[in-house]
Amino acid sequence: MARKAVCCGLNSLEVLLMVLFLLMTGVTVGLITVFAVNMSSQTRELIPMVTPPQKSYLIGVGRADCTGPVANVPLMGYANPKQTAAGIHTRLFSRAFIVDDGSRRVVFVSADIGMVSQRLRLEVIKALQLKYGDLYRQDNVVLSGTHTHSGLAGYFQYTLFMITSKGYIKPSTQAIVKGIVRSIDVAHKTMKPGKIFINKGEIVGSNVNRSPHSYLNNPEQERNRYTSNTDEQIVILKFTDLNGNGMGMISWFAVHAVSMNYTNRMVSSDNLGYASYLFEQEKNIGSLPGEGPYVAAFCTSNSGDVSPNTRGPYCMNTGKKCDYLNSSCPTGGTKMCVAFGPGNDMFESTRIIGQNIYKKAKELYGSAGQEVRGSVHTAHQWVNMTDVTIHLNSTHSVKTCKPALGHSFAAGTTDGGGDLNFTQGAVEGDPFWDGIRDTLLGAPSKEIQECHDPKPILFSTGEMNWPLPWHPDVVDVQIITIGSVAVVAVPGEVTTMSGRRIREAVKQELEMQKAFTNTEVVITGLCNIYTHYITTHEEYQVQRYEAASTIYGPHTLSAYIQHFRGLAKAIAQGKVEELPKGPEPPFFKDSQLFTLLLPAPVDNQPANSTFGQVLEQVHPRYKLGEVASVTFVAGNPRNSGDMRDKTFVTVERFQNNTGTWVVVHTDASWETRFHWIKGSGGQSNATVEWHIPLSAQSGTYRIRHFGHYKRFNIVTPVITAYEGVSDVFRVTKTL
């Protein structure tokens, strides 16, 4: 009985549970059916109208100071031995952008330096690998320079560049390496989901072709496809978070950063740097220059034959135009032929060109509505550029050459001519200079002369290896793509028409496989390693400065196009992993490198004075637009060591409501100029100028200077900090 009762009770419970289960199942199935029908109906309605949203990118932006020692070190660009650093016009910054699509990651860096050297790149990659392992590598990191000719030199490992830079200067190199790595660190730490937009337009009147005669040697049919002998197009990428808040931007525009000419001795980021300054100051409201989260990079493009000196070249001694063919003057030669910018002096020209670029970029940024979507790709190879065979067709091929520089290399350009009697357009050698070269360095071989024809060789650098090779053999070629945007990292200065041909070839290769459509290809120059210039084969025949500096011979451009096509094809076909890595470049030991820069001497001050003491005082009152100036007893700025993220100068305003001084400008500001004046016997002065802007508030101000001086305690150097402060002065709208 008991067992039966238990049995019957369980059966009743089971029946009840089964009924409840069936009821719930029916309800659930019904609800799912209704939900599915409704969703299906909604989906059918949405498909024709809206493309399903693409997942966002992970985006990081970062900026860091990369200013090195601002005294005694040569400025990189004009190869003028007299042009050594003696102060600061503006600080130099590295700007980094990281984009990750969830599968691949790329890093793009734009640094306010003359160019990226192979040594610099190898040291940066080495530092990144120590910190991040294989996350940031040769293939997914692009390093580019803005090509300011007022950045610091000394970061090369090949003999020719070391000779013109006083050798390998470790403090200069390390400031740039640490600045670049730091900018990537900041970008890495700030990564968050975001979007990218692209826009493009034109800037007219801010660049001119400085070798128009060479440009005219390109085929007429090809030239007729373009309205100008320079690229006037500007391309911008706009980076935002998912809420549309701006994170940063990158701009590409073809112009040389040589508005600051070869007489300048202050470190300066030049016209492109000023455009960055304006954009960042507008976005980082209330922040000092170099501070704030927003990052704006203004990069150069195919600017090899492009100058910002829009008034053109004139003979300084007569005021007449220079000779068209060889850019020289009847008296004074090439040194007397100088191109002038739009301003009354180099500072105003820098401001005008930089402001023109900034204004157009700002306009395009504000109206950018085309979103960049798609995967991230990267392709990189090392190439021995001295031994590339280019297949012109099924029966004919040509080759590149061992590096060499022609006679017109020594002539310089209208942006900065050479001191000797060389002229542009030389297709024959000079017995006098060739004789001196043969005696000191040896004559070029017949093989290299024939390979470089019609270039008359001045320096056969590919045959010169003491104490180290004079020029690189192994060169980086690299492309990164972000959606439909392809960035071609060119390891040198590519002329207008050369850049157009590279862009066209890469676009054609990417779109041939249908993997890319409406591709925007941008050239970014001065990347990863410096190999001078890249002209077209036709421009090479004219042998102006750019052609004489095309070091791998007349088929250099064809070789680069062949390799960039290969990279683009591998990306389009998804076969990047199959690309051969290529021969690794050398990394010479520090002990193999030489320096010609002597250690900074002991600092001395005049009798009865102290470091930081004011020698020439400010005036008690200034009006807007005037220049406040003060001179201090100073030490050599090199004795201050690593001054990144610090300042030699502050301009401070007194806050009446708090009774405190507030810094309104530093030496990174456009409005300040820090001049270091070297005297005799280890004595030196520092003159600080504040060019009071029209936007300055009326009030009470002072100027401060910070530095260090060196003394010896028997044989041990002792570095001591000092500071100086001007008298208080008033700034008013009118006197």
XYZ file of C-alpha atoms in Angstrom:
735
model
C 0.000 0.000 0.000
C 2.644 2.413 0.957
C 4.632 1.676 -2.191
C 1.566 2.036 -4.433
C 0.593 5.320 -2.796
C 4.095 6.672 -3.399
C 4.008 5.440 -6.987
C 0.658 6.992 -7.741
C 1.691 10.314 -6.116
C 4.840 10.584 -8.351
C 2.790 9.877 -11.474
C 0.397 12.723 -10.667
C 3.339 15.141 -10.136
C 4.933 14.050 -13.369
C 1.695 14.648 -15.253
C 1.366 18.107 -13.732
C 4.965 19.012 -14.569
C 4.574 17.709 -18.094
C 1.464 19.811 -18.640
C 3.212 22.916 -17.295
C 6.262 22.182 -19.442
C 4.130 21.797 -22.583
C 2.273 25.022 -21.835
C 5.527 26.961 -21.278
C 7.061 25.442 -24.381
C 4.098 26.494 -26.447
C 4.210 30.016 -25.096
C 7.964 30.226 -25.651
C 7.779 28.895 -29.194
C 5.014 31.331 -29.921
C 6.966 34.244 -28.602
C 10.098 33.197 -30.532
C 8.048 32.844 -33.702
C 6.502 36.286 -33.312
C 9.899 37.815 -32.473
C 11.559 36.113 -35.437
C 8.845 37.220 -37.843
C 9.046 40.785 -36.592
C 12.882 40.811 -36.791
C 12.787 39.310 -40.253
C 10.299 41.936 -41.340
C 12.432 44.733 -39.868
C 15.586 43.346 -41.459
C 13.941 43.147 -44.860
C 12.930 46.786 -44.454
C 16.426 47.943 -43.332
C 18.636 46.145 -45.841
C 17.896 48.379 -48.825
C 18.317 51.548 -46.792
C 21.273 51.124 -44.409
C 24.549 49.232 -44.624
C 25.117 47.257 -41.427
C 27.450 49.258 -39.194
C 31.129 48.403 -39.428
C 32.996 47.740 -36.211
C 35.096 50.708 -35.140
C 38.850 50.952 -35.115
C 40.924 51.157 -31.971
C 42.730 54.486 -32.229
C 45.508 56.000 -30.163
C 47.281 59.344 -30.569
C 50.354 60.652 -28.790
C 52.874 63.467 -28.870
C 56.252 63.877 -27.179
C 59.115 66.359 -27.167
C 62.111 65.209 -29.238
C 64.249 68.356 -28.994
C 67.915 67.577 -28.429
C 70.861 69.804 -27.415
C 70.228 73.295 -28.801
C 73.820 74.534 -28.913
C 76.842 73.683 -31.105
C 75.064 70.772 -32.855
C 74.655 71.252 -36.644
C 71.176 71.798 -38.033
C 70.216 69.092 -40.526
C 69.286 70.000 -44.073
C 71.381 72.715 -45.681
C 74.759 71.051 -44.976
C 76.080 74.470 -43.989
C 78.965 73.972 -41.529
C 78.336 77.425 -40.060
C 74.709 76.603 -39.271
C 74.987 75.180 -35.781
C 72.245 75.370 -33.186
C 72.174 78.445 -30.986
C 68.768 78.502 -29.347
C 65.108 77.695 -29.909
C 62.485 79.201 -32.186
C 60.023 76.348 -31.561
C 60.468 72.939 -29.991
C 60.421 69.729 -32.010
C 57.793 67.052 -31.418
C 57.112 63.478 -32.450
C 53.466 62.681 -33.179
C 52.239 59.080 -33.218
C 49.007 57.499 -34.446
C 48.015 53.875 -33.852
C 45.152 52.189 -35.723
C 43.984 48.661 -34.923
C 41.181 46.846 -36.771
C 41.002 43.984 -34.273
C 43.321 41.798 -36.329
C 46.196 44.053 -37.371
C 47.781 47.185 -36.030
C 49.776 49.976 -37.686
C 51.739 52.882 -36.254
C 52.393 56.106 -38.155
C 54.832 58.625 -36.707
C 55.588 62.130 -37.951
C 58.570 63.772 -36.261
C 59.773 67.368 -36.550
C 63.176 66.345 -37.901
C 64.976 66.640 -41.224
C 64.432 63.020 -42.123
C 64.433 59.578 -40.549
C 67.793 57.835 -40.763
C 68.375 54.114 -40.817
C 70.206 54.345 -37.499
C 67.284 56.193 -35.932
C 64.752 53.651 -37.156
C 66.785 50.668 -35.988
C 67.218 52.193 -32.531
C 63.500 53.023 -32.247
C 62.429 49.505 -33.287
C 64.929 48.016 -30.850
C 63.532 50.156 -27.995
C 59.949 49.232 -28.915
C 60.729 45.512 -28.959
C 62.315 45.712 -25.520
C 59.102 47.278 -24.218
C 56.366 45.621 -26.293
C 57.857 42.442 -27.743
C 56.631 41.798 -31.290
C 53.667 44.169 -31.096
C 55.500 47.000 -32.873
C 57.837 45.848 -35.623
C 59.668 46.822 -38.800
C 56.627 45.950 -40.897
C 53.909 47.839 -39.014
C 55.731 50.991 -37.859
C 56.233 53.903 -40.267
C 58.587 56.683 -39.177
C 58.548 59.913 -41.196
C 60.214 63.303 -40.882
C 58.613 66.664 -41.686
C 61.885 67.704 -43.351
C 62.443 70.826 -41.312
C 65.929 72.082 -42.134
C 66.190 73.583 -38.653
C 66.131 70.325 -36.722
C 69.182 68.839 -35.053
C 71.629 66.560 -36.865
C 73.969 63.821 -35.639
C 71.761 60.703 -35.889
C 73.284 58.949 -38.900
C 75.613 55.975 -39.242
C 76.873 56.463 -42.814
C 80.052 58.454 -43.406
C 78.771 61.157 -45.776
C 76.025 62.213 -43.376
C 78.341 62.007 -40.376
C 80.856 64.320 -42.064
C 78.224 67.013 -42.612
C 76.745 66.510 -39.116
C 79.908 66.566 -36.976
C 79.653 62.795 -36.708
C 77.312 60.669 -34.626
C 76.049 62.780 -31.715
C 74.503 60.499 -29.117
C 72.582 63.144 -27.088
C 70.944 64.347 -30.289
C 70.116 60.803 -31.391
C 68.765 59.729 -28.028
C 66.500 62.765 -27.717
C 64.822 61.820 -30.998
C 64.669 58.089 -30.227
C 63.204 58.684 -26.774
C 60.780 61.275 -28.126
C 59.487 58.946 -30.842
C 59.148 56.008 -28.450
C 57.450 58.211 -25.874
C 54.908 59.441 -28.445
C 54.107 55.810 -29.311
C 53.813 55.013 -25.594
C 51.240 57.785 -25.171
C 49.294 56.628 -28.235
C 49.398 53.040 -26.980
C 48.013 54.011 -23.570
C 45.223 56.185 -24.961
C 43.767 53.701 -27.453
C 39.991 53.602 -27.612
C 37.264 52.828 -30.149
C 36.938 55.502 -32.771
C 36.330 56.455 -36.368
C 38.409 57.834 -39.209
C 37.239 60.269 -41.885
C 39.026 61.448 -45.020
C 38.833 64.682 -46.958
C 40.923 66.443 -49.569
C 41.183 69.806 -51.262
C 43.703 72.164 -52.830
C 46.041 74.849 -51.550
C 47.010 77.316 -54.258
C 49.910 79.735 -53.906
C 51.852 78.036 -51.112
C 54.322 75.971 -53.145
C 56.328 76.374 -56.354
C 58.503 74.034 -58.401
C 62.138 75.018 -57.873
C 63.332 72.945 -60.870
C 60.744 73.731 -63.561
C 63.245 73.066 -66.341
C 63.609 69.476 -65.138
C 59.845 69.083 -64.823
C 59.400 70.198 -68.440
C 61.572 67.307 -69.568
C 58.776 64.895 -68.591
C 56.536 63.802 -71.507
C 54.162 66.539 -72.625
C 51.251 64.100 -72.719
C 51.884 63.233 -69.080
C 52.250 66.882 -68.047
C 49.006 67.794 -69.783
C 47.123 65.583 -67.345
C 47.907 68.038 -64.542
C 47.157 71.709 -64.064
C 50.318 72.531 -62.122
C 53.979 71.537 -61.951
C 53.500 70.902 -58.214
C 50.880 68.871 -56.388
C 48.543 71.366 -54.755
C 46.363 68.668 -53.212
C 46.122 68.335 -49.445
C 44.748 65.132 -47.916
C 43.629 64.897 -44.300
C 42.598 62.041 -42.027
C 40.348 62.970 -39.108
C 40.329 60.765 -35.996
C 37.407 60.857 -33.561
C 36.057 58.741 -30.736
C 32.658 57.063 -31.100
C 30.936 60.192 -29.784
C 32.481 62.315 -32.518
C 34.980 64.057 -30.241
C 38.199 64.895 -32.069
C 41.305 62.915 -31.159
C 43.706 63.988 -33.871
C 44.421 64.497 -37.541
C 47.103 63.827 -40.150
C 47.642 66.054 -43.162
C 49.793 65.505 -46.257
C 50.873 68.406 -48.459
C 53.839 68.688 -50.823
C 56.146 71.465 -49.640
C 59.717 71.711 -48.413
C 60.029 72.846 -44.795
C 62.604 75.501 -45.717
C 60.805 78.749 -44.967
C 63.446 79.156 -42.250
C 66.547 79.663 -44.384
C 70.191 78.676 -44.044
C 71.033 81.781 -41.985
C 68.790 80.603 -39.150
C 70.507 79.095 -36.108
C 67.518 78.451 -33.868
C 65.906 75.025 -33.667
C 62.569 75.313 -35.462
C 59.806 73.044 -36.754
C 59.346 75.443 -39.719
C 56.129 75.862 -41.731
C 54.633 72.383 -41.252
C 55.428 72.542 -37.551
C 53.677 75.900 -37.296
C 50.564 74.395 -38.915
C 50.634 71.673 -36.226
C 51.120 74.322 -33.565
C 48.072 76.306 -34.705
C 45.817 73.251 -34.977
C 46.820 71.813 -31.599
C 46.563 75.147 -29.811
C 43.036 75.566 -31.119
C 41.987 72.075 -30.028
C 43.863 71.940 -26.706
C 42.265 75.039 -25.239
C 44.124 76.427 -22.235
C 47.143 74.137 -22.735
C 50.719 75.196 -23.332
C 52.331 74.056 -26.614
C 53.150 70.358 -26.547
C 50.467 69.679 -23.935
C 46.877 68.504 -24.223
C 45.376 65.308 -25.671
C 44.724 66.425 -29.253
C 47.477 65.627 -31.792
C 47.808 67.165 -35.271
C 50.550 66.027 -37.651
C 51.348 67.920 -40.848
C 53.489 65.745 -43.095
C 55.317 66.423 -46.315
C 54.567 64.478 -49.466
C 56.155 64.412 -52.951
C 58.034 67.628 -52.279
C 61.479 66.867 -53.717
C 61.328 69.721 -56.241
C 58.815 71.846 -54.315
C 59.656 75.020 -52.407
C 57.622 77.317 -50.113
C 59.628 80.287 -51.400
C 56.851 81.425 -53.672
C 58.414 84.680 -54.891
C 61.066 82.646 -56.658
C 64.848 83.062 -56.986
C 66.595 86.420 -57.413
C 70.212 87.559 -57.405
C 70.761 89.203 -54.048
C 73.423 91.560 -55.419
C 71.384 92.882 -58.368
C 67.744 92.144 -57.598
C 67.348 90.539 -61.007
C 66.029 87.029 -61.657
C 68.527 84.189 -61.595
C 69.534 82.306 -64.724
C 66.662 79.943 -65.547
C 68.718 76.915 -66.590
C 71.335 76.709 -63.849
C 69.940 78.982 -61.084
C 73.018 81.155 -60.777
C 73.983 84.819 -60.987
C 76.577 86.509 -63.252
C 78.461 87.627 -60.158
C 78.405 85.390 -57.109
C 77.219 82.214 -58.830
C 74.720 79.890 -57.116
C 75.371 81.289 -53.637
C 73.991 84.640 -54.698
C 70.832 83.094 -56.216
C 68.260 82.851 -53.433
C 64.520 82.158 -53.509
C 62.280 84.244 -51.267
C 59.086 83.362 -49.466
C 55.920 85.471 -49.282
C 56.932 87.342 -46.115
C 59.331 90.171 -45.333
C 61.635 87.766 -43.505
C 61.915 84.031 -42.876
C 59.772 84.182 -39.746
C 56.903 85.874 -41.553
C 57.244 83.492 -44.511
C 57.096 80.536 -42.141
C 53.981 81.983 -40.544
C 52.228 82.657 -43.859
C 52.902 79.242 -45.412
C 52.112 77.396 -42.179
C 48.922 79.368 -41.698
C 47.781 78.720 -45.273
C 48.190 74.976 -44.787
C 46.504 75.095 -41.373
C 43.494 77.050 -42.641
C 42.786 74.625 -45.463
C 43.288 71.620 -43.206
C 40.893 73.130 -40.664
C 38.273 73.663 -43.360
C 38.619 70.088 -44.632
C 38.588 68.721 -41.084
C 35.336 70.494 -40.338
C 33.611 69.169 -43.451
C 35.094 65.651 -43.453
C 32.158 63.263 -43.834
C 33.540 60.329 -45.799
C 34.264 57.578 -43.290
C 37.220 55.276 -43.778
C 36.191 51.653 -43.373
C 37.920 48.366 -43.924
C 40.836 46.296 -42.787
C 44.315 47.409 -41.857
C 47.248 45.993 -43.824
C 50.981 46.507 -43.838
C 53.813 45.326 -46.064
C 57.534 45.941 -45.685
C 60.737 44.769 -47.314
C 64.415 45.529 -47.195
C 65.862 45.975 -50.670
C 69.452 46.169 -51.886
C 68.949 49.266 -54.030
C 72.394 48.947 -55.629
C 71.394 45.774 -57.469
C 67.786 45.955 -58.640
C 66.879 44.687 -62.095
C 63.878 46.415 -63.627
C 62.079 44.609 -66.410
C 60.895 47.242 -68.884
C 59.275 44.647 -71.135
C 59.705 41.008 -72.151
C 63.032 41.684 -73.868
C 64.613 44.680 -72.135
C 65.743 45.277 -68.577
C 67.823 47.911 -66.764
C 69.559 48.066 -63.392
C 70.163 50.423 -60.526
C 73.680 51.539 -59.592
C 75.968 51.751 -56.638
C 75.328 55.148 -55.034
C 77.010 58.275 -56.366
C 76.478 62.029 -56.241
C 76.842 64.310 -59.270
C 78.532 67.677 -59.625
C 75.243 69.576 -59.320
C 74.805 68.107 -55.841
C 77.459 70.587 -54.686
C 75.558 73.475 -56.299
C 72.695 73.192 -53.846
C 69.290 74.670 -54.661
C 67.641 78.053 -54.795
C 66.538 77.366 -51.217
C 70.202 77.173 -50.200
C 73.065 77.315 -52.687
C 76.548 75.851 -52.377
C 79.637 77.902 -51.522
C 81.813 76.728 -54.435
C 81.620 77.356 -58.184
C 79.304 74.455 -59.004
C 76.087 75.048 -60.938
C 72.895 73.090 -61.411
C 72.404 71.274 -64.698
C 76.021 70.109 -65.038
C 76.294 67.123 -67.418
C 80.079 67.326 -67.663
C 82.673 67.132 -64.946
C 85.142 69.829 -63.940
C 88.837 68.944 -64.371
C 89.846 71.029 -61.345
C 87.422 69.434 -58.889
C 87.739 65.988 -60.445
C 91.506 66.195 -60.005
C 91.192 67.078 -56.328
C 88.677 64.248 -55.840
C 90.897 61.707 -57.576
C 93.862 62.690 -55.403
C 91.965 62.571 -52.118
C 89.339 59.873 -52.654
C 90.165 58.068 -55.873
C 88.501 58.227 -59.281
C 85.077 56.636 -59.884
C 85.250 53.306 -61.692
C 84.275 53.093 -65.349
C 81.394 50.808 -64.368
C 79.795 53.312 -62.002
C 80.313 56.206 -64.419
C 78.551 54.321 -67.207
C 75.743 53.232 -64.890
C 75.023 56.810 -63.772
C 75.312 58.418 -67.226
C 74.678 61.309 -67.956
C 75.549 62.236 -64.342
C 79.156 63.488 -64.017
C 80.159 61.866 -60.732
C 81.593 64.060 -58.024
C 81.584 61.485 -55.194
C 81.470 57.774 -55.977
C 80.065 57.014 -52.543
C 79.169 53.419 -53.393
C 82.888 52.731 -53.778
C 83.884 54.547 -50.581
C 83.815 52.515 -47.383
C 86.251 54.182 -45.000
C 85.785 54.430 -42.084
C 82.270 53.133 -42.787
C 80.171 52.987 -45.973
C 79.384 56.482 -47.218
C 75.857 55.600 -48.322
C 73.385 52.801 -47.585
C 72.896 49.819 -49.864
C 69.894 48.298 -48.055
C 66.746 50.414 -48.038
C 63.234 50.062 -46.537
C 60.167 50.008 -48.792
C 56.816 49.997 -47.005
C 53.090 50.495 -47.515
C 50.336 50.605 -44.926
C 46.632 50.628 -45.753
C 43.745 51.672 -43.527
C 40.532 50.820 -45.314
C 40.758 52.463 -48.715
C 43.647 54.758 -47.728
C 47.146 53.629 -48.739
C 50.191 55.369 -47.268
C 53.364 54.837 -49.292
C 56.456 55.358 -47.126
C 59.129 56.674 -49.502
C 62.713 56.581 -48.167
C 63.784 59.905 -49.643
C 62.699 63.091 -51.377
C 60.475 62.246 -54.320
C 59.790 64.872 -56.983
C 56.308 65.939 -58.050
C 56.066 63.724 -61.134
C 57.852 60.813 -59.467
C 55.290 60.886 -56.668
C 52.430 60.953 -59.151
C 53.798 57.865 -60.901
C 54.223 55.997 -57.608
C 50.673 56.856 -56.523
C 49.246 55.764 -59.853
C 51.147 52.460 -59.832
C 50.140 51.579 -56.262
C 46.497 52.489 -56.861
C 46.418 50.415 -60.034
C 47.926 47.391 -58.290
C 45.622 47.569 -55.275
C 42.481 47.912 -57.367
C 43.456 45.328 -59.980
C 42.441 42.513 -57.632
C 39.106 44.213 -56.787
C 40.052 44.068 -53.121
C 40.237 47.884 -53.066
C 37.990 50.489 -54.676
C 38.265 54.268 -54.799
C 41.663 54.001 -53.155
C 43.295 57.215 -51.958
C 47.064 56.796 -52.179
C 49.201 59.311 -50.313
C 52.958 59.716 -50.492
C 54.744 60.406 -47.256
C 58.403 61.219 -47.749
C 61.586 61.115 -45.691
C 60.589 57.748 -44.197
C 62.575 55.038 -42.420
C 65.923 55.778 -44.103
C 67.326 58.711 -46.077
C 68.501 58.142 -49.661
C 68.499 61.738 -50.965
C 66.279 62.301 -54.037
C 64.152 60.302 -56.477
C 63.588 61.926 -59.880
C 61.958 60.580 -63.010
C 64.221 59.165 -65.728
C 63.483 62.250 -67.837
C 64.319 64.685 -65.036
C 67.506 62.760 -64.404
C 68.798 63.697 -67.875
C 68.780 67.409 -66.973
C 71.000 66.862 -63.920
C 69.825 69.663 -61.700
C 70.371 69.273 -57.958
C 67.591 66.725 -57.442
C 68.859 64.479 -60.265
C 72.490 64.784 -59.193
C 71.296 63.629 -55.769
C 69.381 60.612 -57.109
C 72.043 58.285 -55.825
C 71.058 54.924 -57.313
C 71.143 56.104 -60.914
C 68.679 56.987 -63.689
C 66.381 54.008 -63.003
C 65.950 54.672 -59.268
C 62.272 55.599 -59.624
C 61.506 52.539 -61.761
C 63.083 50.327 -59.103
C 60.975 51.865 -56.347
C 57.798 51.585 -58.434
C 58.557 47.928 -59.090
C 58.946 47.224 -55.379
C 55.950 49.297 -54.306
C 53.872 47.459 -56.895
C 55.035 44.201 -55.349
C 53.983 45.314 -51.873
C 50.605 46.553 -53.105
C 49.967 43.337 -54.999
C 50.806 41.250 -51.925
C 48.369 43.298 -49.827
C 45.604 43.041 -52.437
C 46.046 39.288 -52.820
C 46.471 38.626 -49.098
C 49.966 37.249 -49.643
C 52.049 39.608 -47.519
C 53.388 36.674 -45.524
C 54.963 35.323 -48.711
C 57.023 38.472 -49.321
C 60.757 37.875 -48.868
C 62.089 39.839 -45.931
C 65.159 40.983 -47.841
C 68.729 41.607 -46.622
C 68.883 43.188 -43.164
C 70.669 46.543 -42.931
C 73.799 46.917 -40.805
C 73.692 48.282 -37.279
C 77.158 49.620 -36.574
C 78.442 49.612 -33.014
C 78.862 52.935 -31.237
C 82.599 52.246 -31.166
C 82.635 52.202 -34.978
C 80.983 55.606 -35.240
C 82.903 58.859 -34.898
C 82.045 62.292 -33.554
C 83.598 65.628 -34.438
C 81.709 67.525 -31.731
C 83.918 68.352 -28.766
C 82.502 68.186 -25.223
C 80.871 71.382 -23.991
C 83.520 73.522 -22.265
C 83.497 74.880 -18.751
C 81.206 77.881 -18.334
C 82.562 81.186 -17.083
C 80.824 84.438 -16.223
C 82.052 88.017 -16.391
C 83.742 89.435 -13.285
C 81.366 90.501 -10.547
C 78.402 88.709 -12.079
C 76.475 85.484 -11.524
C 74.755 83.039 -13.864
C 71.207 84.169 -14.512
C 72.042 87.802 -13.819
C 70.354 90.278 -16.157
C 72.721 92.145 -18.470
C 70.116 93.999 -20.529
C 66.824 94.637 -18.811
C 63.291 94.783 -20.193
C 61.479 98.087 -20.599
C 58.902 98.922 -17.950
C 56.030 98.982 -20.464
C 55.136 97.450 -23.849
C 52.109 97.561 -26.083
C 50.611 94.704 -28.068
C 52.697 93.803 -31.124
C 56.006 94.947 -29.627
C 58.960 92.758 -28.613
C 60.013 92.424 -24.981
C 63.684 91.434 -24.743
C 66.019 90.581 -21.887
C 69.601 89.256 -21.834
C 71.057 87.016 -19.119
C 74.482 85.695 -18.174
C 74.139 82.096 -19.333
C 75.716 78.686 -19.456
C 76.041 76.489 -22.532
C 72.602 74.867 -23.111
C 74.336 71.540 -23.756
C 75.254 71.471 -20.078
C 71.553 71.273 -19.234
C 71.486 67.699 -20.553
C 68.166 66.229 -21.625
C 65.740 69.152 -21.675
C 62.799 67.340 -23.261
C 59.503 68.330 -21.600
C 61.315 71.196 -19.891
C 61.959 74.783 -20.921
C 64.744 77.355 -21.003
C 62.187 80.154 -20.983
C 58.894 81.158 -19.423
C 56.774 84.243 -19.898
C 54.568 84.681 -16.830
C 51.557 86.864 -16.062
C 50.635 87.975 -12.560
C 47.171 86.907 -11.406
C 45.813 89.653 -9.180
C 42.989 87.543 -7.779
C 45.312 84.783 -6.550
C 48.551 86.702 -6.090
C 50.465 84.124 -8.150
C 52.441 84.005 -11.397
C 51.021 81.890 -14.240
C 53.093 80.617 -17.171
C 51.572 81.781 -20.459
C 54.454 80.888 -22.816
C 57.472 78.569 -22.871
C 60.291 78.112 -25.361
C 57.910 75.835 -27.304
C 55.711 78.834 -28.065
C 55.739 80.533 -31.441
C 55.801 83.901 -29.664
C 59.124 83.332 -27.854
C 62.682 83.157 -29.165
C 65.585 81.881 -27.129
C 68.936 83.044 -28.525
C 72.140 81.600 -27.129
C 75.114 83.853 -27.870
C 78.519 82.247 -27.488
C 81.253 84.575 -26.286
C 84.962 84.048 -25.624
C 86.677 82.359 -22.716
C 83.719 80.075 -21.975
C 81.358 83.011 -21.478
C 77.931 83.188 -23.106
C 74.678 85.087 -22.935
C 71.046 84.159 -23.468
C 68.671 86.678 -24.990
C 64.979 85.934 -24.626
C 62.483 87.684 -26.878
C 58.741 87.718 -26.404
C 56.935 88.852 -29.544
C 53.818 90.047 -27.806
C 50.769 88.831 -29.741
C 47.774 91.038 -30.370
C 45.738 88.527 -28.372
C 47.795 88.999 -25.185
C 45.923 90.171 -22.116
C 46.836 93.503 -20.605
C 48.593 93.038 -17.290
C 51.824 92.556 -15.390
C 54.460 90.173 -16.772
C 57.964 88.858 -16.237
C 60.384 86.666 -18.218
C 62.411 83.871 -16.631
C 65.378 81.907 -17.974
C 66.525 78.491 -16.718
C 69.846 76.833 -17.401
C 72.902 75.028 -16.072
C 76.591 75.810 -15.959
C 79.544 73.436 -15.808
C 82.592 73.607 -13.583
C 85.239 71.060 -12.675
C 85.899 69.787 -9.175
C 89.498 68.726 -9.820
C 88.707 66.298 -12.686
C 85.011 65.690 -12.070
C 82.527 67.891 -13.954
C 79.925 69.507 -11.714
C 76.672 70.735 -13.262
C 74.783 73.430 -11.352
C 71.325 74.782 -12.115
C 70.634 78.508 -12.231
C 67.758 80.777 -13.126
C 67.276 84.424 -13.908
C 64.257 86.703 -13.882
C 63.581 90.009 -15.563
C 62.074 93.052 -13.962
C 58.298 93.175 -13.895
C 56.773 95.027 -16.853
C 53.338 96.063 -18.018
C 51.634 95.118 -21.276
C 48.873 97.416 -22.479
C 46.854 97.853 -25.654
C 48.385 101.288 -26.186
C 51.284 103.097 -24.568
